[in-house]
Amino acid sequence: MSEAATRRGTTSIAPPDLLASLDPLLREWLPRQRWFAGKGRPVTGFALISATELLEPPLASPGVIHLLVQAEQHHQPIHVAGTPGHSSAPHADDCYQLLIGVRKALPPHLAPALIGHVTHGPLAGQTVYEGLHDPGIAELLLERLRLPGRLGELRFGRDTRVDIPFGLVPRALGAEQSNTSLVYGDTFILKLFRRVVPGVNPDLELPRALARQGCGRVPAPVAWFESHQPGAAAEPLVLGVLQPYLKGSADGWELALRMLAEGADFSGEARALGRATAEVHLALSRALPTATLGHTQVEQIAKGMTERLEAAAQAVPALRPYAPGLRSAFDALAQLGAEGRIWTAQRVHGDLHLGQCLRAPSGDWSIIDFEGEPARPLGERRMPQPTVRDVAGMLRSFDYAARSHQPWAPEWADTCRAAYCRGYAEASGSDPRTEPVILRAYETDKAVYEVLYEARHRPDWLPVPLAAVRRLAAPDPARDPGSGR
Ligand SMILES: Nc1ncnc2c1ncn2[C@@H]1O[C@H](COP(=O)(O)OP(=O)(O)O)[C@@H](O)[C@H]1O
Ligand SMILES: O=P(O)(O)O[C@H]1O[C@H](CO)[C@@H](O[C@H]2O[C@H](CO)[C@@H](O)[C@H](O)[C@H]2O)[C@H](O)[C@H]1O
């Protein structure tokens, strides 16, 4: 445990002692979590950012300790699962939010939440576990959100116009997630961010800005909590956001797969999704500053895409044969910029795909999860960007769905992609397909991101973005730019 960083805490147990007790257990448990971002590099220790007791162990059982810890990891080349190659992607030590339950022994229903048995230090003889799986702890968290105020370095805030009833029954969502969500009585959903970075979190910022615009496409934040580290320069860390739960809504990804399996037409939904995306873009352009992208900025964007491609090709050797073809998409974008083509940029979703779209029983689509691509630096995620970035994300998603189907259903993807662009044009007045160069560049950038994402998180899925990479590296000039084949 790094002594230098065991700085402070609002705990009855001295933070260095607390961390010394937990260190060996967390080293083993943390890398196994779906939301752990530093896969492939062993955790060598932890530095404490803050520790706050929500309930004091062992006086209270369960005890509940809120921890922000920095996971110290080797920065040397990593082996990326599913590929024979290595990556040397530099990574700062990531900070994670943990809610640790402490009990003498775990009741059977909490057995899957076990982190381990503490053998030494002030918690010796206690069992520690993933507190978010304990309904009692989840209830306690909602209580804190109902009553805004401070607890140590934690600050709880809420929109007091919205009633948060007492006693809503919690359940963990259990979804494949980058974070962890709890649903309360089918009324609210609390998302706890796992890897946290200082600064404005777009997943709170954008939905609040959209709510101020009266945009009904995005659930409006009802309550939130942050950690405020001492020191004037320190920016808060946004830790959780409570929103209305869209009961009975269907996830766009699941729905698309279901309709594909049934041979049902999804183009009506794709068109509605295009309209929903354009409406959100319009509201964002009104809510937050926009920018004009001239020659220099476009060149910078193309350079960033090329650099990401090179880093991804280093990490995933299967990408290497296609790199020259993919690079040509970014060169073509830079070339258009050099010829004087100007684009408008604005705040966008940043990681839009079918799984971020929820369809209410009424048929209305909502959009969630405005965090952006988790691996990108926060400053980059909050920059104004061309809206085609989100469009490209959705087009990729139709391709993903079609390729997850046996047999591959390319016509299905083509129809959805075209319908989505049509819907987008109806609501925005401009069809993304009329800008094939920038569309191809953003789609290529997204496919490259996906190759790296899948290599790191779901190696079995790697063939899906690799198939797109093959197509994007050698485009057929005769083909419609909205087509995914
Ligand atoms: N407001 C909501 N209403 C209903 N379900 C939601 C809502 N927000 C999120 N979900 C569900 O939770 C899942 C994870 O939410 P998301 O914000 O995408 O988390 P993550 O950033 O961890 O991926 C979504 O796929 C969706 O099924
Ligand atoms: O979980 P997040 O919303 O943070 O997003 C990450 O995980 C997504 C997968 O869960 C990943 O999306 C990719 O797979 C989807 C199918 O599961 C597909 O619809 C998307 O088009 C594809 O990009 C996303 O890229 C990643 O950031």
PDB file of N, CA, C and O in Angstrom, residues 228-298:
ATOM      1  N   HIS A 228     -15.570  15.665  -2.859  1.00  0.00           N
ATOM      2  CA  HIS A 228     -14.808  16.911  -2.957  1.00  0.00           C
ATOM      3  C   HIS A 228     -13.530  16.756  -2.167  1.00  0.00           C
ATOM      4  O   HIS A 228     -13.552  16.675  -0.943  1.00  0.00           O
ATOM      5  N   GLN A 229     -12.420  16.672  -2.869  1.00  0.00           N
ATOM      6  CA  GLN A 229     -11.135  16.529  -2.201  1.00  0.00           C
ATOM      7  C   GLN A 229     -10.701  17.907  -1.707  1.00  0.00           C
ATOM      8  O   GLN A 229     -10.933  18.902  -2.385  1.00  0.00           O
ATOM      9  N   PRO A 230     -10.062  17.974  -0.546  1.00  0.00           N
ATOM     10  CA  PRO A 230      -9.584  19.268  -0.070  1.00  0.00           C
ATOM     11  C   PRO A 230      -8.555  19.844  -1.042  1.00  0.00           C
ATOM     12  O   PRO A 230      -7.895  19.114  -1.751  1.00  0.00           O
ATOM     13  N   GLY A 231      -8.448  21.171  -1.068  1.00  0.00           N
ATOM     14  CA  GLY A 231      -7.494  21.834  -1.968  1.00  0.00           C
ATOM     15  C   GLY A 231      -8.257  22.592  -3.023  1.00  0.00           C
ATOM     16  O   GLY A 231      -9.126  22.029  -3.675  1.00  0.00           O
ATOM     17  N   ALA A 232      -7.902  23.856  -3.182  1.00  0.00           N
ATOM     18  CA  ALA A 232      -8.669  24.737  -4.062  1.00  0.00           C
ATOM     19  C   ALA A 232      -8.676  24.235  -5.492  1.00  0.00           C
ATOM     20  O   ALA A 232      -9.677  24.346  -6.195  1.00  0.00           O
ATOM     21  N   ALA A 233      -7.552  23.628  -5.940  1.00  0.00           N
ATOM     22  CA  ALA A 233      -7.446  23.252  -7.354  1.00  0.00           C
ATOM     23  C   ALA A 233      -8.173  21.937  -7.645  1.00  0.00           C
ATOM     24  O   ALA A 233      -8.480  21.640  -8.790  1.00  0.00           O
ATOM     25  N   ALA A 234      -8.444  21.177  -6.598  1.00  0.00           N
ATOM     26  CA  ALA A 234      -8.997  19.837  -6.840  1.00  0.00           C
ATOM     27  C   ALA A 234     -10.421  19.926  -7.375  1.00  0.00           C
ATOM     28  O   ALA A 234     -11.260  20.634  -6.830  1.00  0.00           O
ATOM     29  N   GLU A 235     -10.680  19.200  -8.439  1.00  0.00           N
ATOM     30  CA  GLU A 235     -12.027  19.176  -9.005  1.00  0.00           C
ATOM     31  C   GLU A 235     -12.800  18.017  -8.392  1.00  0.00           C
ATOM     32  O   GLU A 235     -12.216  16.988  -8.049  1.00  0.00           O
ATOM     33  N   PRO A 236     -14.117  18.168  -8.239  1.00  0.00           N
ATOM     34  CA  PRO A 236     -14.875  17.069  -7.645  1.00  0.00           C
ATOM     35  C   PRO A 236     -14.897  15.824  -8.535  1.00  0.00           C
ATOM     36  O   PRO A 236     -14.735  15.916  -9.748  1.00  0.00           O
ATOM     37  N   LEU A 237     -15.115  14.682  -7.904  1.00  0.00           N
ATOM     38  CA  LEU A 237     -15.297  13.432  -8.650  1.00  0.00           C
ATOM     39  C   LEU A 237     -16.779  13.086  -8.564  1.00  0.00           C
ATOM     40  O   LEU A 237     -17.312  12.919  -7.458  1.00  0.00           O
ATOM     41  N   VAL A 238     -17.442  12.991  -9.702  1.00  0.00           N
ATOM     42  CA  VAL A 238     -18.862  12.622  -9.702  1.00  0.00           C
ATOM     43  C   VAL A 238     -18.941  11.102  -9.504  1.00  0.00           C
ATOM     44  O   VAL A 238     -18.323  10.333 -10.239  1.00  0.00           O
ATOM     45  N   LEU A 239     -19.700  10.683  -8.488  1.00  0.00           N
ATOM     46  CA  LEU A 239     -19.692   9.269  -8.094  1.00  0.00           C
ATOM     47  C   LEU A 239     -20.977   8.532  -8.446  1.00  0.00           C
ATOM     48  O   LEU A 239     -20.963   7.316  -8.629  1.00  0.00           O
ATOM     49  N   GLY A 240     -22.082   9.240  -8.518  1.00  0.00           N
ATOM     50  CA  GLY A 240     -23.336   8.543  -8.801  1.00  0.00           C
ATOM     51  C   GLY A 240     -24.429   9.498  -9.239  1.00  0.00           C
ATOM     52  O   GLY A 240     -24.426  10.672  -8.855  1.00  0.00           O
ATOM     53  N   VAL A 241     -25.341   8.989 -10.073  1.00  0.00           N
ATOM     54  CA  VAL A 241     -26.474   9.796 -10.551  1.00  0.00           C
ATOM     55  C   VAL A 241     -27.748   8.960 -10.452  1.00  0.00           C
ATOM     56  O   VAL A 241     -27.772   7.805 -10.911  1.00  0.00           O
ATOM     57  N   LEU A 242     -28.784   9.549  -9.850  1.00  0.00           N
ATOM     58  CA  LEU A 242     -30.098   8.905  -9.756  1.00  0.00           C
ATOM     59  C   LEU A 242     -31.016   9.517 -10.816  1.00  0.00           C
ATOM     60  O   LEU A 242     -31.109  10.750 -10.925  1.00  0.00           O
ATOM     61  N   GLN A 243     -31.668   8.651 -11.583  1.00  0.00           N
ATOM     62  CA  GLN A 243     -32.580   9.117 -12.650  1.00  0.00           C
ATOM     63  C   GLN A 243     -33.882   8.342 -12.574  1.00  0.00           C
ATOM     64  O   GLN A 243     -33.902   7.243 -12.016  1.00  0.00           O
ATOM     65  N   PRO A 244     -34.940   8.844 -13.214  1.00  0.00           N
ATOM     66  CA  PRO A 244     -36.163   8.034 -13.309  1.00  0.00           C
ATOM     67  C   PRO A 244     -35.873   6.739 -14.058  1.00  0.00           C
ATOM     68  O   PRO A 244     -35.105   6.750 -15.025  1.00  0.00           O
ATOM     69  N   TYR A 245     -36.451   5.661 -13.591  1.00  0.00           N
ATOM     70  CA  TYR A 245     -36.302   4.366 -14.246  1.00  0.00           C
ATOM     71  C   TYR A 245     -37.398   4.238 -15.292  1.00  0.00           C
ATOM     72  O   TYR A 245     -38.581   4.425 -14.978  1.00  0.00           O
ATOM     73  N   LEU A 246     -37.021   3.944 -16.512  1.00  0.00           N
ATOM     74  CA  LEU A 246     -38.005   3.829 -17.593  1.00  0.00           C
ATOM     75  C   LEU A 246     -38.554   2.401 -17.583  1.00  0.00           C
ATOM     76  O   LEU A 246     -38.025   1.499 -18.247  1.00  0.00           O
ATOM     77  N   LYS A 247     -39.574   2.234 -16.778  1.00  0.00           N
ATOM     78  CA  LYS A 247     -40.122   0.895 -16.528  1.00  0.00           C
ATOM     79  C   LYS A 247     -40.721   0.303 -17.810  1.00  0.00           C
ATOM     80  O   LYS A 247     -41.382   1.015 -18.569  1.00  0.00           O
ATOM     81  N   GLY A 248     -40.433  -0.960 -18.013  1.00  0.00           N
ATOM     82  CA  GLY A 248     -41.032  -1.660 -19.157  1.00  0.00           C
ATOM     83  C   GLY A 248     -40.381  -1.327 -20.482  1.00  0.00           C
ATOM     84  O   GLY A 248     -40.856  -1.764 -21.532  1.00  0.00           O
ATOM     85  N   SER A 249     -39.300  -0.542 -20.450  1.00  0.00           N
ATOM     86  CA  SER A 249     -38.680  -0.179 -21.725  1.00  0.00           C
ATOM     87  C   SER A 249     -37.751  -1.300 -22.198  1.00  0.00           C
ATOM     88  O   SER A 249     -37.241  -2.089 -21.402  1.00  0.00           O
ATOM     89  N   ALA A 250     -37.580  -1.363 -23.508  1.00  0.00           N
ATOM     90  CA  ALA A 250     -36.734  -2.414 -24.091  1.00  0.00           C
ATOM     91  C   ALA A 250     -35.440  -1.792 -24.566  1.00  0.00           C
ATOM     92  O   ALA A 250     -35.431  -0.720 -25.187  1.00  0.00           O
ATOM     93  N   ASP A 251     -34.364  -2.481 -24.261  1.00  0.00           N
ATOM     94  CA  ASP A 251     -33.034  -2.054 -24.704  1.00  0.00           C
ATOM     95  C   ASP A 251     -32.952  -2.252 -26.230  1.00  0.00           C
ATOM     96  O   ASP A 251     -33.347  -3.291 -26.752  1.00  0.00           O
ATOM     97  N   GLY A 252     -32.479  -1.242 -26.959  1.00  0.00           N
ATOM     98  CA  GLY A 252     -32.456  -1.276 -28.420  1.00  0.00           C
ATOM     99  C   GLY A 252     -31.680  -2.456 -28.990  1.00  0.00           C
ATOM    100  O   GLY A 252     -32.053  -3.026 -30.014  1.00  0.00           O
ATOM    101  N   TRP A 253     -30.613  -2.832 -28.296  1.00  0.00           N
ATOM    102  CA  TRP A 253     -29.783  -3.955 -28.759  1.00  0.00           C
ATOM    103  C   TRP A 253     -30.567  -5.264 -28.664  1.00  0.00           C
ATOM    104  O   TRP A 253     -30.656  -6.027 -29.634  1.00  0.00           O
ATOM    105  N   GLU A 254     -31.184  -5.476 -27.488  1.00  0.00           N
ATOM    106  CA  GLU A 254     -31.961  -6.722 -27.285  1.00  0.00           C
ATOM    107  C   GLU A 254     -33.123  -6.778 -28.267  1.00  0.00           C
ATOM    108  O   GLU A 254     -33.418  -7.824 -28.845  1.00  0.00           O
ATOM    109  N   LEU A 255     -33.781  -5.633 -28.431  1.00  0.00           N
ATOM    110  CA  LEU A 255     -34.947  -5.578 -29.312  1.00  0.00           C
ATOM    111  C   LEU A 255     -34.537  -5.878 -30.756  1.00  0.00           C
ATOM    112  O   LEU A 255     -35.193  -6.662 -31.463  1.00  0.00           O
ATOM    113  N   ALA A 256     -33.426  -5.268 -31.188  1.00  0.00           N
ATOM    114  CA  ALA A 256     -32.959  -5.487 -32.557  1.00  0.00           C
ATOM    115  C   ALA A 256     -32.643  -6.963 -32.767  1.00  0.00           C
ATOM    116  O   ALA A 256     -33.037  -7.556 -33.784  1.00  0.00           O
ATOM    117  N   LEU A 257     -31.958  -7.576 -31.797  1.00  0.00           N
ATOM    118  CA  LEU A 257     -31.608  -8.996 -31.950  1.00  0.00           C
ATOM    119  C   LEU A 257     -32.851  -9.867 -31.999  1.00  0.00           C
ATOM    120  O   LEU A 257     -32.939 -10.819 -32.785  1.00  0.00           O
ATOM    121  N   ARG A 258     -33.846  -9.486 -31.161  1.00  0.00           N
ATOM    122  CA  ARG A 258     -35.075 -10.275 -31.139  1.00  0.00           C
ATOM    123  C   ARG A 258     -35.794 -10.178 -32.487  1.00  0.00           C
ATOM    124  O   ARG A 258     -36.209 -11.185 -33.061  1.00  0.00           O
ATOM    125  N   MET A 259     -35.880  -8.957 -32.993  1.00  0.00           N
ATOM    126  CA  MET A 259     -36.612  -8.781 -34.254  1.00  0.00           C
ATOM    127  C   MET A 259     -35.865  -9.446 -35.417  1.00  0.00           C
ATOM    128  O   MET A 259     -36.475 -10.002 -36.315  1.00  0.00           O
ATOM    129  N   LEU A 260     -34.547  -9.374 -35.344  1.00  0.00           N
ATOM    130  CA  LEU A 260     -33.736 -10.062 -36.364  1.00  0.00           C
ATOM    131  C   LEU A 260     -34.022 -11.560 -36.346  1.00  0.00           C
ATOM    132  O   LEU A 260     -34.231 -12.173 -37.402  1.00  0.00           O
ATOM    133  N   ALA A 261     -34.039 -12.110 -35.139  1.00  0.00           N
ATOM    134  CA  ALA A 261     -34.261 -13.561 -35.006  1.00  0.00           C
ATOM    135  C   ALA A 261     -35.637 -13.946 -35.533  1.00  0.00           C
ATOM    136  O   ALA A 261     -35.816 -15.037 -36.077  1.00  0.00           O
ATOM    137  N   GLU A 262     -36.596 -13.029 -35.355  1.00  0.00           N
ATOM    138  CA  GLU A 262     -37.966 -13.327 -35.809  1.00  0.00           C
ATOM    139  C   GLU A 262     -38.164 -12.986 -37.282  1.00  0.00           C
ATOM    140  O   GLU A 262     -39.263 -13.100 -37.812  1.00  0.00           O
ATOM    141  N   GLY A 263     -37.117 -12.454 -37.923  1.00  0.00           N
ATOM    142  CA  GLY A 263     -37.236 -12.034 -39.322  1.00  0.00           C
ATOM    143  C   GLY A 263     -38.114 -10.802 -39.457  1.00  0.00           C
ATOM    144  O   GLY A 263     -38.631 -10.504 -40.538  1.00  0.00           O
ATOM    145  N   ALA A 264     -38.290 -10.059 -38.338  1.00  0.00           N
ATOM    146  CA  ALA A 264     -39.176  -8.882 -38.378  1.00  0.00           C
ATOM    147  C   ALA A 264     -38.417  -7.642 -38.847  1.00  0.00           C
ATOM    148  O   ALA A 264     -37.203  -7.540 -38.666  1.00  0.00           O
ATOM    149  N   ASP A 265     -39.169  -6.732 -39.428  1.00  0.00           N
ATOM    150  CA  ASP A 265     -38.587  -5.497 -39.962  1.00  0.00           C
ATOM    151  C   ASP A 265     -38.246  -4.536 -38.816  1.00  0.00           C
ATOM    152  O   ASP A 265     -39.074  -4.298 -37.934  1.00  0.00           O
ATOM    153  N   PHE A 266     -37.045  -4.001 -38.813  1.00  0.00           N
ATOM    154  CA  PHE A 266     -36.633  -3.058 -37.762  1.00  0.00           C
ATOM    155  C   PHE A 266     -36.488  -1.645 -38.339  1.00  0.00           C
ATOM    156  O   PHE A 266     -36.097  -0.727 -37.638  1.00  0.00           O
ATOM    157  N   SER A 267     -36.807  -1.473 -39.628  1.00  0.00           N
ATOM    158  CA  SER A 267     -36.474  -0.189 -40.248  1.00  0.00           C
ATOM    159  C   SER A 267     -37.313   0.959 -39.672  1.00  0.00           C
ATOM    160  O   SER A 267     -36.826   2.091 -39.579  1.00  0.00           O
ATOM    161  N   GLY A 268     -38.551   0.654 -39.243  1.00  0.00           N
ATOM    162  CA  GLY A 268     -39.377   1.702 -38.621  1.00  0.00           C
ATOM    163  C   GLY A 268     -38.728   2.185 -37.335  1.00  0.00           C
ATOM    164  O   GLY A 268     -38.669   3.388 -37.052  1.00  0.00           O
ATOM    165  N   GLU A 269     -38.208   1.235 -36.552  1.00  0.00           N
ATOM    166  CA  GLU A 269     -37.534   1.589 -35.299  1.00  0.00           C
ATOM    167  C   GLU A 269     -36.235   2.351 -35.596  1.00  0.00           C
ATOM    168  O   GLU A 269     -35.907   3.327 -34.917  1.00  0.00           O
ATOM    169  N   ALA A 270     -35.515   1.886 -36.615  1.00  0.00           N
ATOM    170  CA  ALA A 270     -34.244   2.545 -36.959  1.00  0.00           C
ATOM    171  C   ALA A 270     -34.514   3.998 -37.362  1.00  0.00           C
ATOM    172  O   ALA A 270     -33.765   4.912 -36.981  1.00  0.00           O
ATOM    173  N   ARG A 271     -35.585   4.203 -38.095  1.00  0.00           N
ATOM    174  CA  ARG A 271     -35.927   5.560 -38.527  1.00  0.00           C
ATOM    175  C   ARG A 271     -36.286   6.429 -37.315  1.00  0.00           C
ATOM    176  O   ARG A 271     -35.840   7.579 -37.195  1.00  0.00           O
ATOM    177  N   ALA A 272     -37.065   5.853 -36.393  1.00  0.00           N
ATOM    178  CA  ALA A 272     -37.432   6.586 -35.170  1.00  0.00           C
ATOM    179  C   ALA A 272     -36.183   6.899 -34.348  1.00  0.00           C
ATOM    180  O   ALA A 272     -36.075   7.972 -33.737  1.00  0.00           O
ATOM    181  N   LEU A 273     -35.228   5.983 -34.360  1.00  0.00           N
ATOM    182  CA  LEU A 273     -33.971   6.212 -33.634  1.00  0.00           C
ATOM    183  C   LEU A 273     -33.176   7.351 -34.266  1.00  0.00           C
ATOM    184  O   LEU A 273     -32.531   8.143 -33.574  1.00  0.00           O
ATOM    185  N   GLY A 274     -33.233   7.405 -35.586  1.00  0.00           N
ATOM    186  CA  GLY A 274     -32.556   8.509 -36.293  1.00  0.00           C
ATOM    187  C   GLY A 274     -33.162   9.847 -35.900  1.00  0.00           C
ATOM    188  O   GLY A 274     -32.442  10.820 -35.621  1.00  0.00           O
ATOM    189  N   ARG A 275     -34.467   9.865 -35.810  1.00  0.00           N
ATOM    190  CA  ARG A 275     -35.151  11.115 -35.414  1.00  0.00           C
ATOM    191  C   ARG A 275     -34.795  11.478 -33.971  1.00  0.00           C
ATOM    192  O   ARG A 275     -34.507  12.635 -33.664  1.00  0.00           O
ATOM    193  N   ALA A 276     -34.810  10.465 -33.088  1.00  0.00           N
ATOM    194  CA  ALA A 276     -34.489  10.727 -31.672  1.00  0.00           C
ATOM    195  C   ALA A 276     -33.072  11.284 -31.541  1.00  0.00           C
ATOM    196  O   ALA A 276     -32.826  12.237 -30.786  1.00  0.00           O
ATOM    197  N   THR A 277     -32.143  10.702 -32.289  1.00  0.00           N
ATOM    198  CA  THR A 277     -30.747  11.170 -32.224  1.00  0.00           C
ATOM    199  C   THR A 277     -30.674  12.638 -32.663  1.00  0.00           C
ATOM    200  O   THR A 277     -30.023  13.468 -32.007  1.00  0.00           O
ATOM    201  N   ALA A 278     -31.345  12.942 -33.768  1.00  0.00           N
ATOM    202  CA  ALA A 278     -31.286  14.318 -34.290  1.00  0.00           C
ATOM    203  C   ALA A 278     -31.912  15.294 -33.290  1.00  0.00           C
ATOM    204  O   ALA A 278     -31.401  16.410 -33.099  1.00  0.00           O
ATOM    205  N   GLU A 279     -32.985  14.894 -32.634  1.00  0.00           N
ATOM    206  CA  GLU A 279     -33.620  15.780 -31.642  1.00  0.00           C
ATOM    207  C   GLU A 279     -32.682  16.064 -30.471  1.00  0.00           C
ATOM    208  O   GLU A 279     -32.586  17.192 -29.998  1.00  0.00           O
ATOM    209  N   VAL A 280     -31.990  15.022 -30.022  1.00  0.00           N
ATOM    210  CA  VAL A 280     -31.044  15.213 -28.917  1.00  0.00           C
ATOM    211  C   VAL A 280     -29.906  16.124 -29.375  1.00  0.00           C
ATOM    212  O   VAL A 280     -29.483  17.042 -28.659  1.00  0.00           O
ATOM    213  N   HIS A 281     -29.425  15.911 -30.589  1.00  0.00           N
ATOM    214  CA  HIS A 281     -28.355  16.773 -31.109  1.00  0.00           C
ATOM    215  C   HIS A 281     -28.804  18.236 -31.165  1.00  0.00           C
ATOM    216  O   HIS A 281     -28.049  19.143 -30.786  1.00  0.00           O
ATOM    217  N   LEU A 282     -30.014  18.438 -31.631  1.00  0.00           N
ATOM    218  CA  LEU A 282     -30.527  19.809 -31.743  1.00  0.00           C
ATOM    219  C   LEU A 282     -30.590  20.464 -30.356  1.00  0.00           C
ATOM    220  O   LEU A 282     -30.150  21.602 -30.166  1.00  0.00           O
ATOM    221  N   ALA A 283     -31.111  19.720 -29.379  1.00  0.00           N
ATOM    222  CA  ALA A 283     -31.216  20.266 -28.018  1.00  0.00           C
ATOM    223  C   ALA A 283     -29.827  20.543 -27.440  1.00  0.00           C
ATOM    224  O   ALA A 283     -29.605  21.567 -26.781  1.00  0.00           O
ATOM    225  N   LEU A 284     -28.867  19.654 -27.710  1.00  0.00           N
ATOM    226  CA  LEU A 284     -27.501  19.867 -27.194  1.00  0.00           C
ATOM    227  C   LEU A 284     -26.867  21.095 -27.839  1.00  0.00           C
ATOM    228  O   LEU A 284     -26.130  21.840 -27.183  1.00  0.00           O
ATOM    229  N   SER A 285     -27.154  21.299 -29.120  1.00  0.00           N
ATOM    230  CA  SER A 285     -26.548  22.458 -29.807  1.00  0.00           C
ATOM    231  C   SER A 285     -27.109  23.759 -29.254  1.00  0.00           C
ATOM    232  O   SER A 285     -26.457  24.790 -29.292  1.00  0.00           O
ATOM    233  N   ARG A 286     -28.328  23.697 -28.707  1.00  0.00           N
ATOM    234  CA  ARG A 286     -28.924  24.898 -28.104  1.00  0.00           C
ATOM    235  C   ARG A 286     -28.443  25.082 -26.673  1.00  0.00           C
ATOM    236  O   ARG A 286     -28.334  26.211 -26.183  1.00  0.00           O
ATOM    237  N   ALA A 287     -28.172  23.962 -26.005  1.00  0.00           N
ATOM    238  CA  ALA A 287     -27.870  24.025 -24.573  1.00  0.00           C
ATOM    239  C   ALA A 287     -26.422  24.410 -24.288  1.00  0.00           C
ATOM    240  O   ALA A 287     -26.137  25.052 -23.276  1.00  0.00           O
ATOM    241  N   LEU A 288     -25.504  24.007 -25.151  1.00  0.00           N
ATOM    242  CA  LEU A 288     -24.078  24.138 -24.818  1.00  0.00           C
ATOM    243  C   LEU A 288     -23.308  24.706 -26.013  1.00  0.00           C
ATOM    244  O   LEU A 288     -23.779  24.626 -27.157  1.00  0.00           O
ATOM    245  N   PRO A 289     -22.132  25.274 -25.750  1.00  0.00           N
ATOM    246  CA  PRO A 289     -21.406  25.952 -26.823  1.00  0.00           C
ATOM    247  C   PRO A 289     -21.096  25.052 -28.024  1.00  0.00           C
ATOM    248  O   PRO A 289     -20.845  23.850 -27.857  1.00  0.00           O
ATOM    249  N   THR A 290     -21.112  25.658 -29.185  1.00  0.00           N
ATOM    250  CA  THR A 290     -20.744  24.948 -30.419  1.00  0.00           C
ATOM    251  C   THR A 290     -19.432  25.568 -30.939  1.00  0.00           C
ATOM    252  O   THR A 290     -18.969  26.564 -30.406  1.00  0.00           O
ATOM    253  N   ALA A 291     -18.864  24.970 -31.955  1.00  0.00           N
ATOM    254  CA  ALA A 291     -17.596  25.485 -32.494  1.00  0.00           C
ATOM    255  C   ALA A 291     -17.569  25.248 -33.998  1.00  0.00           C
ATOM    256  O   ALA A 291     -18.336  24.439 -34.518  1.00  0.00           O
ATOM    257  N   THR A 292     -16.688  25.982 -34.658  1.00  0.00           N
ATOM    258  CA  THR A 292     -16.507  25.756 -36.091  1.00  0.00           C
ATOM    259  C   THR A 292     -15.172  25.064 -36.287  1.00  0.00           C
ATOM    260  O   THR A 292     -14.166  25.455 -35.692  1.00  0.00           O
ATOM    261  N   LEU A 293     -15.172  24.022 -37.095  1.00  0.00           N
ATOM    262  CA  LEU A 293     -13.938  23.281 -37.328  1.00  0.00           C
ATOM    263  C   LEU A 293     -13.369  23.678 -38.683  1.00  0.00           C
ATOM    264  O   LEU A 293     -13.939  23.333 -39.725  1.00  0.00           O
ATOM    265  N   GLY A 294     -12.279  24.397 -38.651  1.00  0.00           N
ATOM    266  CA  GLY A 294     -11.599  24.778 -39.899  1.00  0.00           C
ATOM    267  C   GLY A 294     -10.450  23.822 -40.174  1.00  0.00           C
ATOM    268  O   GLY A 294     -10.332  22.761 -39.540  1.00  0.00           O
ATOM    269  N   HIS A 295      -9.608  24.254 -41.114  1.00  0.00           N
ATOM    270  CA  HIS A 295      -8.494  23.432 -41.589  1.00  0.00           C
ATOM    271  C   HIS A 295      -7.687  22.794 -40.443  1.00  0.00           C
ATOM    272  O   HIS A 295      -7.497  21.574 -40.396  1.00  0.00           O
ATOM    273  N   THR A 296      -7.227  23.651 -39.486  1.00  0.00           N
ATOM    274  CA  THR A 296      -6.342  23.147 -38.423  1.00  0.00           C
ATOM    275  C   THR A 296      -7.049  22.102 -37.557  1.00  0.00           C
ATOM    276  O   THR A 296      -6.469  21.064 -37.224  1.00  0.00           O
ATOM    277  N   GLN A 297      -8.299  22.406 -37.192  1.00  0.00           N
ATOM    278  CA  GLN A 297      -9.014  21.472 -36.306  1.00  0.00           C
ATOM    279  C   GLN A 297      -9.283  20.135 -37.004  1.00  0.00           C
ATOM    280  O   GLN A 297      -9.165  19.072 -36.396  1.00  0.00           O
ATOM    281  N   VAL A 298      -9.656  20.222 -38.309  1.00  0.00           N
ATOM    282  CA  VAL A 298      -9.951  18.973 -39.033  1.00  0.00           C
ATOM    283  C   VAL A 298      -8.670  18.133 -39.139  1.00  0.00           C
ATOM    284  O   VAL A 298      -8.685  16.907 -38.960  1.00  0.00           O
TER     285      VAL A 298
END
